[in-house]
Coordinates of C-alpha atoms in Angstrom, one line a residue:
Chain A
M2 CA 168.4 82.1 89.7
T3 CA 167.1 78.6 90.6
N4 CA 166.6 76.7 93.8
H5 CA 168.3 73.5 94.8
Q6 CA 166.1 71.3 92.7
D7 CA 167.1 73.4 89.5
M8 CA 163.5 74.7 89.4
P9 CA 163.1 78.5 89.1
Y10 CA 162.0 80.2 92.3
P11 CA 158.3 81.0 92.2
L12 CA 159.1 84.5 93.2
E13 CA 162.3 86.5 93.4
T14 CA 163.0 90.2 93.8
E15 CA 166.4 91.9 93.4
Q16 CA 167.0 95.4 94.8
L17 CA 163.3 96.3 94.1
S18 CA 162.4 99.9 94.6
K19 CA 159.3 102.0 94.0
V20 CA 159.1 105.7 94.5
Y21 CA 155.8 107.7 94.3
D22 CA 156.8 111.4 94.0
N23 CA 159.0 111.7 97.0
F24 CA 157.6 108.7 98.9
H25 CA 159.7 105.5 98.9
A26 CA 157.1 102.7 99.0
L27 CA 159.8 100.0 98.5
K28 CA 163.5 100.4 99.2
Q29 CA 165.8 97.9 97.5
V30 CA 163.8 94.8 98.6
S31 CA 165.5 91.5 97.8
L32 CA 163.8 88.3 98.7
R33 CA 162.8 85.0 97.3
M34 CA 160.3 82.2 97.9
E35 CA 161.1 78.5 97.8
S36 CA 159.0 76.3 95.6
G37 CA 155.8 74.9 97.3
E38 CA 156.1 77.0 100.4
I39 CA 153.6 79.2 102.2
F40 CA 155.5 82.5 102.7
G41 CA 154.3 85.3 104.9
L42 CA 155.0 89.0 104.1
L43 CA 154.4 90.9 107.3
G44 CA 154.4 94.6 108.0
P45 CA 152.3 97.4 109.5
N46 CA 149.9 99.4 107.4
G47 CA 151.7 101.4 104.7
A48 CA 154.8 99.1 104.9
G49 CA 154.8 98.4 101.2
K50 CA 153.3 94.9 101.1
T51 CA 150.5 95.8 98.6
T52 CA 153.0 97.8 96.5
L53 CA 155.2 94.7 96.3
I54 CA 152.3 92.5 95.4
G55 CA 151.3 95.1 92.8
V56 CA 154.7 94.9 91.2
L57 CA 154.6 91.1 91.2
S58 CA 151.2 91.1 89.5
N59 CA 152.2 93.8 86.9
L60 CA 149.9 96.4 88.3
V61 CA 152.7 98.7 89.6
R62 CA 155.8 99.5 87.6
P63 CA 158.9 99.4 89.8
T64 CA 161.2 102.4 89.8
S65 CA 164.3 100.2 89.8
G66 CA 165.3 96.6 90.5
K67 CA 163.9 93.4 89.3
A68 CA 161.0 91.1 90.1
K69 CA 160.9 87.6 88.7
I70 CA 158.1 85.0 88.7
F71 CA 159.3 81.5 88.0
G72 CA 162.5 82.9 86.6
S73 CA 161.1 85.5 84.2
D74 CA 161.1 89.2 84.7
V75 CA 157.5 90.4 85.3
S76 CA 158.1 93.6 83.3
L77 CA 158.3 91.4 80.1
E78 CA 154.6 90.5 80.7
L79 CA 155.0 87.1 79.3
K80 CA 151.7 85.3 78.8
A81 CA 153.1 81.9 79.9
Q82 CA 154.2 83.5 83.1
K83 CA 150.9 85.3 83.8
K84 CA 149.1 81.9 83.6
L85 CA 151.2 80.7 86.6
V86 CA 150.0 83.5 88.9
G87 CA 146.7 84.0 90.8
L88 CA 146.0 87.3 92.6
V89 CA 143.6 87.9 95.5
P90 CA 143.6 91.7 95.9
Q91 CA 143.2 93.4 99.2
E92 CA 140.2 95.5 98.1
L93 CA 136.9 93.8 97.4
V94 CA 135.9 93.9 93.7
N95 CA 132.5 93.9 92.0
H96 CA 131.8 92.8 88.5
G97 CA 128.8 94.9 87.4
F98 CA 126.1 92.9 85.9
F99 CA 127.7 89.5 86.0
S100 CA 127.0 86.5 88.3
V101 CA 129.6 84.5 90.2
E102 CA 129.5 81.7 87.7
E103 CA 129.7 84.0 84.7
V104 CA 132.7 85.9 86.0
L105 CA 134.6 82.6 86.8
S106 CA 133.8 81.3 83.2
Y107 CA 135.1 84.6 81.7
V108 CA 138.3 84.5 83.8
M109 CA 139.0 80.9 82.7
G110 CA 138.6 82.1 79.1
Y111 CA 141.1 85.0 79.7
Y112 CA 143.6 82.3 80.6
G113 CA 143.0 80.4 77.3
L114 CA 140.9 77.7 79.0
K115 CA 137.4 76.6 78.0
P116 CA 135.0 77.2 80.9
D117 CA 135.1 74.1 83.0
R118 CA 132.1 73.7 85.1
N119 CA 133.7 70.9 87.2
R120 CA 136.6 73.2 88.2
I121 CA 134.3 76.2 88.9
Y122 CA 131.8 74.1 90.9
Y123 CA 134.7 72.4 92.8
L124 CA 136.0 75.8 94.0
L125 CA 132.6 77.2 94.7
E126 CA 131.8 74.0 96.8
K127 CA 135.1 74.2 98.7
L128 CA 134.6 77.9 99.4
G129 CA 130.9 77.6 100.4
L130 CA 129.6 79.6 97.5
I131 CA 127.9 77.0 95.4
E132 CA 124.4 78.2 96.5
H133 CA 125.3 81.7 95.4
K134 CA 126.6 80.9 91.9
K135 CA 123.8 82.7 90.2
K136 CA 124.1 85.8 92.3
K137 CA 125.7 89.0 91.1
I138 CA 128.9 89.9 92.9
L139 CA 127.2 93.0 94.3
Q140 CA 124.7 90.8 96.1
L141 CA 127.3 88.9 98.0
S142 CA 128.3 89.7 101.6
G143 CA 131.9 90.9 102.4
G144 CA 133.0 87.4 103.5
M145 CA 131.5 85.9 100.4
K146 CA 133.2 88.4 98.2
R147 CA 136.6 87.5 99.8
R148 CA 135.9 83.8 99.1
F149 CA 134.8 84.6 95.5
L150 CA 138.1 86.4 95.0
I151 CA 140.0 83.3 96.1
A152 CA 138.0 81.2 93.7
K153 CA 138.7 83.7 90.9
A154 CA 142.4 83.6 91.6
L155 CA 142.5 79.8 91.5
V156 CA 140.1 79.0 88.7
H157 CA 143.0 78.7 86.1
E158 CA 145.1 76.4 88.5
P159 CA 148.0 78.8 89.0
K160 CA 151.3 77.7 90.6
L161 CA 151.8 80.8 92.6
L162 CA 149.0 82.4 94.6
L163 CA 149.4 86.0 95.9
L164 CA 147.1 86.7 98.8
D165 CA 146.9 90.3 99.9
E166 CA 145.2 90.3 103.3
P167 CA 142.6 87.8 102.2
T168 CA 141.0 87.6 105.7
A169 CA 140.8 91.3 106.4
G170 CA 137.4 91.9 108.1
V171 CA 136.5 88.2 108.1
D172 CA 135.2 86.4 111.2
I173 CA 137.3 83.8 112.9
E174 CA 135.4 80.7 111.7
L175 CA 135.6 81.8 108.1
R176 CA 139.3 82.7 108.5
N177 CA 140.0 79.2 109.7
T178 CA 138.1 77.7 106.8
L179 CA 140.1 79.9 104.3
W180 CA 143.4 79.0 105.8
D181 CA 142.5 75.3 105.8
F182 CA 141.7 75.6 102.1
V183 CA 145.0 77.4 101.5
R184 CA 146.8 74.6 103.2
E185 CA 144.9 72.1 101.1
I186 CA 145.7 73.6 97.7
N187 CA 149.3 74.1 98.8
K188 CA 149.5 70.4 99.5
T189 CA 147.3 68.9 96.7
E190 CA 147.9 71.3 93.8
G191 CA 151.5 72.2 94.8
V192 CA 150.6 75.9 94.8
S193 CA 153.3 78.2 96.3
V194 CA 151.6 80.9 98.4
L195 CA 152.6 84.4 99.3
L196 CA 150.3 86.0 101.9
T197 CA 150.1 89.2 103.7
T198 CA 148.0 89.4 106.9
H199 CA 147.7 91.3 110.1
Y200 CA 146.8 88.2 112.0
L201 CA 150.3 87.2 113.1
E202 CA 149.2 84.1 115.0
E203 CA 147.7 82.7 111.8
A204 CA 150.8 83.6 109.9
E205 CA 152.9 81.8 112.5
N206 CA 150.9 78.7 112.2
L207 CA 150.7 78.8 108.4
C208 CA 154.0 80.1 107.1
K209 CA 157.3 78.2 107.3
R210 CA 159.1 81.4 106.4
V211 CA 158.3 85.0 106.8
A212 CA 159.6 88.4 105.8
I213 CA 159.0 91.6 107.8
I214 CA 159.0 94.9 106.0
D215 CA 158.6 98.3 107.4
K216 CA 158.6 101.7 105.6
G217 CA 159.4 99.9 102.4
E218 CA 162.5 98.2 103.8
L219 CA 163.0 94.5 104.3
K220 CA 163.9 94.2 108.0
E221 CA 164.0 90.4 108.5
I222 CA 163.5 87.3 106.5
G223 CA 163.9 83.7 107.4
P224 CA 162.2 80.6 108.8
T225 CA 159.4 81.6 111.2
K226 CA 160.7 79.6 114.1
D227 CA 164.3 80.9 113.7
L228 CA 163.1 84.5 113.6
V229 CA 161.0 84.0 116.7
K230 CA 163.9 82.4 118.5
K231 CA 166.3 85.1 117.4
L232 CA 164.1 88.1 118.2
T233 CA 162.1 87.0 121.3
Q234 CA 162.8 85.9 124.8
R235 CA 161.1 83.3 127.0
R236 CA 159.0 84.6 129.9
V237 CA 159.4 82.4 133.0
E238 CA 157.2 82.8 136.1
V239 CA 158.5 81.1 139.2
T240 CA 156.1 80.8 142.1
L241 CA 157.9 80.0 145.4
R242 CA 156.5 78.3 148.5
K243 CA 157.6 81.2 150.7
A244 CA 158.4 84.8 150.1
P245 CA 161.9 85.0 148.8
E246 CA 164.6 87.3 150.1
K247 CA 164.7 90.4 148.0
R248 CA 168.0 90.7 146.1
E249 CA 169.3 91.3 142.6
R250 CA 168.9 88.4 140.3
P251 CA 169.9 88.0 136.6
H252 CA 167.1 88.3 134.0
F253 CA 164.7 89.5 136.7
V254 CA 161.8 91.6 135.5
E255 CA 159.1 91.8 138.2
F256 CA 158.2 90.4 141.6
V257 CA 154.6 89.8 142.6
D258 CA 153.6 88.1 145.9
N259 CA 155.6 84.9 145.9
K260 CA 156.2 85.1 142.2
Y261 CA 159.3 86.0 140.3
I262 CA 159.0 86.9 136.6
F263 CA 162.0 86.5 134.4
T264 CA 162.7 86.9 130.7
I265 CA 165.5 84.7 129.5
P266 CA 167.1 84.1 126.1
N267 CA 165.6 81.3 124.0
N268 CA 168.8 79.2 124.2
M269 CA 168.7 79.3 128.1
T270 CA 167.0 76.5 130.0
V271 CA 164.9 77.0 133.1
G272 CA 167.4 74.8 135.1
E273 CA 170.2 77.2 134.2
L274 CA 168.0 80.1 135.3
L275 CA 167.2 78.6 138.7
Q276 CA 170.9 77.8 139.1
Q277 CA 172.0 81.3 138.2
C278 CA 169.4 82.8 140.6
K279 CA 170.3 80.3 143.3
I280 CA 166.7 79.2 143.7
P281 CA 166.6 75.6 145.1
I282 CA 164.1 73.4 143.2
E283 CA 162.4 72.3 146.4
D284 CA 161.4 76.0 147.0
V285 CA 159.5 76.1 143.7
L286 CA 155.8 75.7 143.9
D287 CA 154.9 76.3 140.3
L288 CA 156.6 77.2 137.0
Q289 CA 155.0 78.8 134.0
I290 CA 156.9 79.3 130.7
R291 CA 155.6 81.4 127.8
E292 CA 157.6 81.0 124.6
G293 CA 158.2 84.0 122.4
R294 CA 155.7 84.5 119.6
L295 CA 155.8 85.9 116.1
E296 CA 153.9 88.9 117.3
D297 CA 156.7 89.6 119.8
A298 CA 159.3 89.2 117.1
F299 CA 157.3 91.5 114.8
L300 CA 157.0 94.2 117.5
A301 CA 160.7 93.9 118.3
V302 CA 161.6 94.5 114.6
L303 CA 159.3 97.5 114.4
S304 CA 160.6 99.1 117.5
G305 CA 164.1 98.5 116.4
K306 CA 165.0 96.4 119.4
E307 CA 166.0 93.3 117.5
Chain B
M22 CA 159.9 69.5 52.9
N23 CA 158.7 67.3 55.7
N24 CA 155.0 67.4 56.7
P25 CA 154.5 68.4 60.3
S26 CA 153.7 65.5 62.6
T27 CA 150.3 65.0 64.2
S28 CA 151.7 66.1 67.6
E29 CA 153.2 69.3 66.0
V30 CA 149.9 70.1 64.4
Q31 CA 148.1 69.5 67.7
S32 CA 150.5 71.7 69.7
Y33 CA 150.2 74.4 67.1
K34 CA 146.4 74.2 67.3
K35 CA 146.7 74.4 71.1
L36 CA 148.9 77.4 70.9
L37 CA 146.6 79.1 68.5
F38 CA 143.6 78.3 70.7
E39 CA 145.4 79.7 73.8
S40 CA 146.2 82.9 71.9
V41 CA 142.8 83.5 70.3
F42 CA 140.5 82.3 73.1
P43 CA 141.4 85.0 75.6
F44 CA 140.7 87.6 72.9
W45 CA 137.4 85.9 72.0
T46 CA 136.4 85.8 75.7
L47 CA 136.9 89.5 76.2
F48 CA 135.0 90.3 73.0
R49 CA 132.1 88.0 74.1
K50 CA 132.1 89.6 77.5
E51 CA 131.9 93.1 76.0
V52 CA 128.8 92.0 73.9
H53 CA 127.3 90.2 76.8
R54 CA 127.7 93.3 79.0
F55 CA 125.6 95.5 76.8
L56 CA 123.0 92.8 76.2
K57 CA 122.5 92.5 79.9
V58 CA 121.1 96.0 79.9
I59 CA 119.4 95.9 76.5
N60 CA 116.7 98.4 77.5
Q61 CA 119.3 101.0 78.3
T62 CA 121.7 100.2 75.4
V63 CA 119.3 99.5 72.6
G64 CA 115.8 100.4 73.8
A65 CA 116.7 104.1 74.6
P66 CA 118.4 104.8 71.2
F67 CA 115.3 103.3 69.6
V68 CA 113.0 105.8 71.3
N69 CA 115.5 108.7 70.6
S70 CA 115.6 107.8 66.9
A71 CA 111.8 107.6 66.7
L72 CA 111.5 111.1 68.3
Y73 CA 114.1 112.7 66.0
L74 CA 112.4 111.2 62.9
L75 CA 109.0 112.3 64.0
I76 CA 110.0 115.9 64.9
F77 CA 112.8 116.7 62.5
G78 CA 112.2 114.2 59.6
V79 CA 108.4 114.2 59.3
S80 CA 107.1 117.4 60.9
L81 CA 109.8 120.0 60.2
G82 CA 111.2 118.2 57.2
K83 CA 108.3 119.2 55.0
S84 CA 109.4 122.8 55.2
I85 CA 113.0 122.1 54.4
Q86 CA 114.2 122.0 50.8
D87 CA 115.2 118.8 49.0
Y88 CA 118.8 117.6 49.0
H89 CA 119.9 116.6 45.5
G90 CA 116.4 115.6 44.8
Y91 CA 115.9 113.6 48.0
P92 CA 113.4 114.7 50.7
Y93 CA 114.8 115.9 54.0
L94 CA 113.8 112.6 55.7
A95 CA 116.1 110.7 53.3
F96 CA 118.8 113.2 54.1
L97 CA 118.3 112.8 57.8
I98 CA 118.2 109.0 58.0
P99 CA 121.9 108.2 57.2
G100 CA 123.1 111.0 59.6
L101 CA 120.8 109.8 62.4
M102 CA 121.9 106.2 61.9
M103 CA 125.6 107.2 62.0
M104 CA 125.1 109.4 65.0
S105 CA 123.5 106.5 66.9
L106 CA 126.3 104.1 65.8
L107 CA 129.2 106.4 66.7
N108 CA 127.6 107.4 70.1
N109 CA 126.9 103.8 71.1
S110 CA 130.2 102.5 70.0
F111 CA 131.9 105.2 72.1
Q112 CA 129.7 104.5 75.1
N113 CA 130.2 100.8 75.0
S114 CA 133.9 100.8 75.4
S115 CA 134.2 103.9 77.6
S116 CA 131.5 102.9 80.0
S117 CA 132.9 99.3 80.2
I118 CA 136.4 100.7 81.2
V119 CA 135.1 103.4 83.5
G120 CA 132.6 101.0 85.1
S121 CA 135.4 98.5 85.7
K122 CA 137.6 101.1 87.2
F123 CA 134.8 101.9 89.6
H124 CA 134.0 98.3 90.4
G125 CA 137.8 97.5 90.7
D126 CA 137.8 94.6 88.1
L127 CA 139.8 96.5 85.4
Q128 CA 143.0 95.1 86.9
D129 CA 141.9 91.7 85.7
L130 CA 142.8 92.7 82.2
K131 CA 146.4 93.6 83.3
I132 CA 147.1 90.4 85.1
V133 CA 145.6 87.9 82.6
P134 CA 147.5 86.9 79.5
L135 CA 145.9 89.4 77.1
S136 CA 148.2 91.7 75.1
S137 CA 147.4 95.4 74.7
L138 CA 146.6 94.8 71.0
Q139 CA 144.1 92.1 72.0
I140 CA 142.5 94.3 74.6
V141 CA 142.1 97.2 72.1
W142 CA 140.7 95.0 69.3
A143 CA 138.4 92.9 71.5
M144 CA 136.9 96.0 73.1
S145 CA 136.6 98.0 69.9
L146 CA 134.9 95.0 68.1
G147 CA 132.5 94.7 71.1
A148 CA 131.8 98.4 70.7
L149 CA 131.2 97.9 67.0
V150 CA 128.7 95.2 67.6
R151 CA 126.7 97.5 69.9
G152 CA 127.0 100.3 67.3
L153 CA 125.8 98.0 64.5
V154 CA 122.8 96.7 66.6
V155 CA 121.7 100.2 67.4
A156 CA 122.3 101.3 63.8
T157 CA 120.1 98.4 62.6
V158 CA 117.4 99.4 65.0
T159 CA 117.6 103.0 63.9
I160 CA 117.4 102.0 60.2
T161 CA 114.4 99.8 60.8
V162 CA 112.5 102.6 62.5
S163 CA 113.6 105.0 59.8
E164 CA 112.4 102.7 57.0
V165 CA 109.0 102.5 58.7
F166 CA 108.8 106.3 58.8
Y167 CA 110.0 106.5 55.2
L168 CA 107.5 103.9 54.0
V169 CA 104.6 105.7 55.8
S170 CA 105.7 109.1 54.4
Y171 CA 106.6 108.1 50.8
G172 CA 105.1 104.7 50.2
K173 CA 108.5 103.0 49.6
F174 CA 111.7 102.0 51.3
L175 CA 114.9 104.0 51.1
I176 CA 117.3 101.6 49.4
P177 CA 121.1 102.2 49.9
S178 CA 122.8 103.2 46.6
H179 CA 126.2 101.7 47.6
P180 CA 125.6 99.1 50.3
F181 CA 129.2 98.0 50.6
M182 CA 130.4 101.5 51.0
L183 CA 127.7 102.0 53.6
L184 CA 128.9 98.9 55.5
A185 CA 132.5 100.0 55.2
F186 CA 131.8 103.4 56.7
C187 CA 129.7 101.8 59.5
V188 CA 132.5 99.4 60.4
I189 CA 135.3 102.0 60.3
G190 CA 133.1 104.4 62.3
G191 CA 132.2 101.9 64.9
L192 CA 135.7 100.7 65.3
T193 CA 137.1 104.3 65.5
F194 CA 134.6 105.4 68.1
G195 CA 135.0 102.1 70.1
T196 CA 138.7 102.8 70.1
L197 CA 138.2 106.4 71.1
G198 CA 136.1 105.1 74.0
I199 CA 139.0 102.9 75.1
F200 CA 141.4 105.9 75.0
V201 CA 139.0 108.2 76.9
G202 CA 138.1 105.5 79.4
F203 CA 141.7 104.9 80.3
I204 CA 142.7 108.5 80.6
S205 CA 139.6 109.5 82.6
K206 CA 140.3 109.9 86.2
T207 CA 136.7 110.5 87.2
F208 CA 133.2 110.0 85.8
E209 CA 133.1 113.7 85.2
H210 CA 136.1 113.5 82.8
L211 CA 134.2 111.0 80.7
N212 CA 131.0 113.0 80.7
A213 CA 132.9 116.1 79.8
V214 CA 134.4 114.5 76.7
G215 CA 130.9 113.3 75.7
S216 CA 129.1 116.6 76.4
F217 CA 131.7 119.2 75.4
I218 CA 133.5 117.5 72.6
L219 CA 131.6 114.7 71.0
L220 CA 128.1 116.0 71.1
P221 CA 129.0 119.4 69.5
L222 CA 131.1 117.6 66.8
L223 CA 128.2 115.2 66.1
Y224 CA 125.6 117.9 65.8
L225 CA 127.9 120.1 63.7
G226 CA 129.0 117.2 61.6
G227 CA 126.1 117.4 59.2
V228 CA 123.6 115.0 60.8
F229 CA 120.7 117.5 60.5
F230 CA 121.9 119.9 57.8
S231 CA 124.1 120.0 54.8
I232 CA 127.2 122.1 55.2
S233 CA 126.4 123.6 51.7
T234 CA 123.8 125.7 53.5
L235 CA 126.4 127.3 55.7
H236 CA 128.4 130.5 55.0
P237 CA 131.6 129.7 53.2
F238 CA 133.7 130.5 56.3
W239 CA 131.8 128.0 58.4
Q240 CA 132.0 125.5 55.6
K241 CA 135.8 125.7 55.9
V242 CA 135.6 125.4 59.7
S243 CA 133.3 122.4 59.4
Q244 CA 135.9 120.6 57.3
I245 CA 138.2 120.2 60.3
N246 CA 135.5 118.2 62.1
P247 CA 136.3 114.5 61.4
L248 CA 132.8 113.5 62.1
L249 CA 131.7 115.3 59.0
Y250 CA 133.6 112.7 56.9
F251 CA 132.1 109.7 58.7
I252 CA 128.6 111.0 58.4
N253 CA 129.0 112.1 54.7
G254 CA 130.5 108.7 53.9
V255 CA 127.4 107.0 55.2
R256 CA 125.2 109.4 53.4
Y257 CA 127.0 108.6 50.2
G258 CA 126.5 104.9 50.9
F259 CA 122.8 105.6 51.2
L260 CA 122.0 108.3 48.7
G261 CA 125.0 108.2 46.3
V262 CA 125.5 112.0 47.0
S263 CA 127.2 113.8 49.9
D264 CA 128.8 117.2 50.8
I265 CA 132.3 115.6 50.9
P266 CA 133.9 113.6 48.0
V267 CA 133.7 109.9 49.1
G268 CA 137.4 109.4 48.6
S269 CA 138.3 112.1 51.1
A270 CA 135.7 110.8 53.5
F271 CA 137.2 107.4 53.3
A272 CA 140.8 108.6 53.7
V273 CA 140.0 110.7 56.8
S274 CA 137.9 107.9 58.4
V275 CA 140.7 105.4 57.9
L276 CA 143.3 107.9 59.2
S277 CA 141.2 108.6 62.2
L278 CA 140.9 104.9 63.0
I279 CA 144.7 104.4 62.7
L280 CA 145.4 107.5 64.9
L281 CA 143.0 106.4 67.6
Q282 CA 144.3 102.9 67.6
L283 CA 147.7 104.2 68.4
C284 CA 146.3 106.5 71.1
A285 CA 144.3 103.5 72.6
M286 CA 147.3 101.2 72.5
Y287 CA 149.3 103.9 74.3
S288 CA 146.6 104.4 77.0
V289 CA 146.3 100.6 77.6
R290 CA 150.1 100.2 77.9
R291 CA 150.8 103.2 80.0
G292 CA 147.4 103.9 81.7
S293 CA 146.4 102.8 85.1
F294 CA 144.3 99.7 85.7
Q295 CA 143.9 100.5 89.4
R296 CA 140.5 101.2 91.0
W297 CA 139.3 104.7 91.5

């Protein structure tokens, strides 16, 4: 299958399943990524995200179904296809006796590229590791190891980057730096990015489209904004000049002092709400609106209230 | 027939480079890995060999009868050299895989464009290099002992045969290390293979004694030990005599290499690259 520009999709799965003994880690998952997008794969712990990434990177053999990278079945283990993918695994990795620079040189060699110091130093510079290039991986801190893994995944200039919780256990400043870098390579090198993360606010800011999986099953997939709109409600707090008469009102949730709290559908305006509740605008002292967030959508999917 | 154009030749060269360079890189990394810890990988076998030669070759050797006219020290040297070579070849590939499983970087080999065949050959050649380096160190020490004891060097009778057995032995045990490394699920599994299978087979494979000194029953039993053929092949290369006909030794050695290549290929294709 190809996308609208006749380019193969960076990633595509069809009815993909993985069963470990009697445990269904993936249940007929079908999804695809558009070329050049940053796509979020969201789900609670044990949802099957890492298994899916494992299948896409050849580390896990699927029980049934197909996974394709740039149009080729991953089970064929084509060398040309492997060159297009970079993987940042969830778990931190060490490399025994080798230094940061040595590992990156060897990884370039594995991809059939002569070690290119410019590329290596560019990535180390961007990821704040240039001063640590002679250190062994064991000597790096957790955050440095995460950044090193990103450099390692990008050293051969892949076209698809698989990021499996790259910011787990990383402080907020570093997380922002990493996401800025992901945006940059997405823009400048045209790298399509699949990421999994537990930081839903970051996923909301970064990903144009997301998929939510739970217990191995694909629950929702689509543009982030559309999912939020579909699965969440707006919260409206209306503070009145004087205490209102107590009576039943549509969308009413809570009443505190002079304040009504409502939740309304995303396609409903505040004007319509006030009209339906028969609240004259001159009685309104203050209005606060909180739009639905990806986190709310995520929780709604997990609780089955979508 | 048309000559290929310059661009065709260049693209062919590029394709060849992209196929060979990943293999070359893994081979280089395997060699670099053992050189990083040279004290442990080459220094320790040097000390071991010196002790064996001193205790068995020089001290006890004087009371042991000659072997086809050669003193016991001459009998011991080829066996000792092959024992070091086989042991170190096995340890190089097995510890590389098991160490990578522990560190979590073994999965790199699965996601990069290296075929199973390239992985097996690059790792077994890396193992062979370590085996040959250690064998060279062992021979150097041995020659010093021989020179001091007998006033001359021990010159190999069939140097090409000696080299052939060393290369086949190193590749076979490097390949065995890959197979054992991939199927091991813990460090204990790897150690168990080394301690309970390889070590007894090595010691009973004719390193320290000729099987002709054994009871006929045990001579028959010894013949099912494949290491006997490797060690006697090398002994033939050195001394021109051995307990096993050199043709049989060569055939068993080559068959062992082919069999273990198949096992290693299977383990790389079907084994787990995941972290322990």
